[in-house]
Amino acid sequence: MNQKSKRVQAMNEHIEQVDVLVVGAGMVGLAFACALKDSGLKVTVIERGEPAVFESLGMDCRVSAIVLGNKQILEGLGAWKYLSPNAQAMHTMRIWDDQHPGGIRFDADEIGASDAPCDALGYLVQNSHLQAALKKTLLPYDNIEILCPATIAKVEWLSDSVHIELKDGHKLAAPLIVGADGGRSWLREQAEIGVYSRDYKQKGIVANVRPMIPHHGTAFQRFTSSGPLAMLPMKDGLCSIVWSQFNDDVERLMALDDIGFLEELNLTFGPMLGRIEEVGKRAAFPLKGQLAMHLVRPRLALIGDAAHTIHPLAGLGVNLGLRDAMVLAQEIVDAKKYGEDWGEMSVLNRYMKLRMPDILSVIGSMEGLHRIFTSQLPGLPMLRGLGMKAVGNAGVIKSLLMKNSTGLTLPVPKQVG
Ligand SMILES: Cc1cc2nc3c(=O)[nH]c(=O)nc-3n(C[C@H](O)[C@H](O)[C@H](O)COP(=O)(O)OP(=O)(O)OC[C@H]3O[C@@H](n4cnc5c(N)ncnc54)[C@H](O)[C@@H]3O)c2cc1C
């Protein structure tokens, strides 16, 4: 081999050492990187390509309801200031079903301390805005690198590090790799981690719509026997819908023209916001419940949808993921402080143990709600109505329920530091 080819071979074999590798620059992967921005650790995030934005009436129709506790996380990360001009406050939430009048109503001024009531239950943000805000926050930090578009060809776990090779031949190694690559996580598959899975045989139709009456920051959720229809308040008088339906019905609804679709939507939602007059482009996403059989393995941790995917009926998916990101980042920073290897199971198990109660409790509540509201077992619809009435009237139960859906009683991780 001549000198030149030896040099080329040496270059090809060059392995870049970093402290943490992250797969996926979605909302959760980026939030995790943000949480490590001041840690002094070198973090490389690998994203296979900019995710598609589903525009509907000029706005991304993939939206997230950020609960109050998680707004505090985003403030601490420094991303909220970029997001807040486009975030719509949710002052009230109304939940009712298709068979019983009344239902439940939550108001923001009912939560918080009596001398400092909250002015919002949560905030509606477009997913693409949240990603852009997190990226903007990361811009000044040289220790965080985002490689995009980049495809990982190979991952190999060794005893003291994990090695990856990108399709372009670039090689990187770190003590830990973090899977933030969504519900169909490639990294989880490479690690041969199975999932507990529940196919709801449903899809969520999302679109932006314009109702006749202003929403005044109220989020509506109507439960029907085929699934919930959420009408979420957005900026400029628009609402974002998430309409969960069984697969056959989704096909039928997606095939309708806008007039036909609006007819069905108005019939199902009712007159709360007057007539819904305009609908933008629609998209449908399969709804699956999923939990990875292991959140951690030596030199691997899963966060966000890669670890768990939940029914969007309470809009808590990304909220859970943000809390994963913060807790894992804190464990890594603590491990660094005490001279521990953050890719070892002793550290990763701490992350897993801290997160499992929150994850299991949210999965359990979503599963319970889904069953209660879609079941037609004799007697259940009547019990459902009684439950709605009881919850609507009983102050203590209602305030507990409300605090859960605002995330105020959920474990909000402290700022990483
Ligand atoms: C209809 C619907 C409505 C929802 N509404 C809400 C809501 O109101 N509130 C809420 O909290 N949650 C909601 N969710 C859930 C929420 O959207 C998800 O929990 C959230 O998107 C998960 O974020 P993530 O970053 O973990 O994964 P993703 O958003 O899936 O991001 C994963 C990223 O990884 C990248 N990636 C994938 N594979 C690779 C690879 N091999 N290499 C490199 N990069 C890769 C992808 O390109 C992507 O950028 C909803 C979900 C649905 C379907």
Coordinates of C-alpha atoms in Angstrom, one line a residue, residues 103-105 386-398:
G103 CA -70.1 17.1 30.9
I104 CA -67.0 18.5 32.5
R105 CA -65.6 22.0 32.4
L386 CA -73.4 9.5 35.7
G387 CA -69.6 9.8 35.9
M388 CA -69.7 12.9 33.8
K389 CA -72.3 14.4 36.0
A390 CA -70.5 13.5 39.2
V391 CA -67.2 14.8 37.9
G392 CA -68.9 18.0 36.7
N393 CA -70.3 18.6 40.1
A394 CA -67.8 17.3 42.6
G395 CA -65.3 20.0 43.2
V396 CA -62.5 17.9 44.8
I397 CA -62.5 15.1 42.1
K398 CA -62.8 17.7 39.4

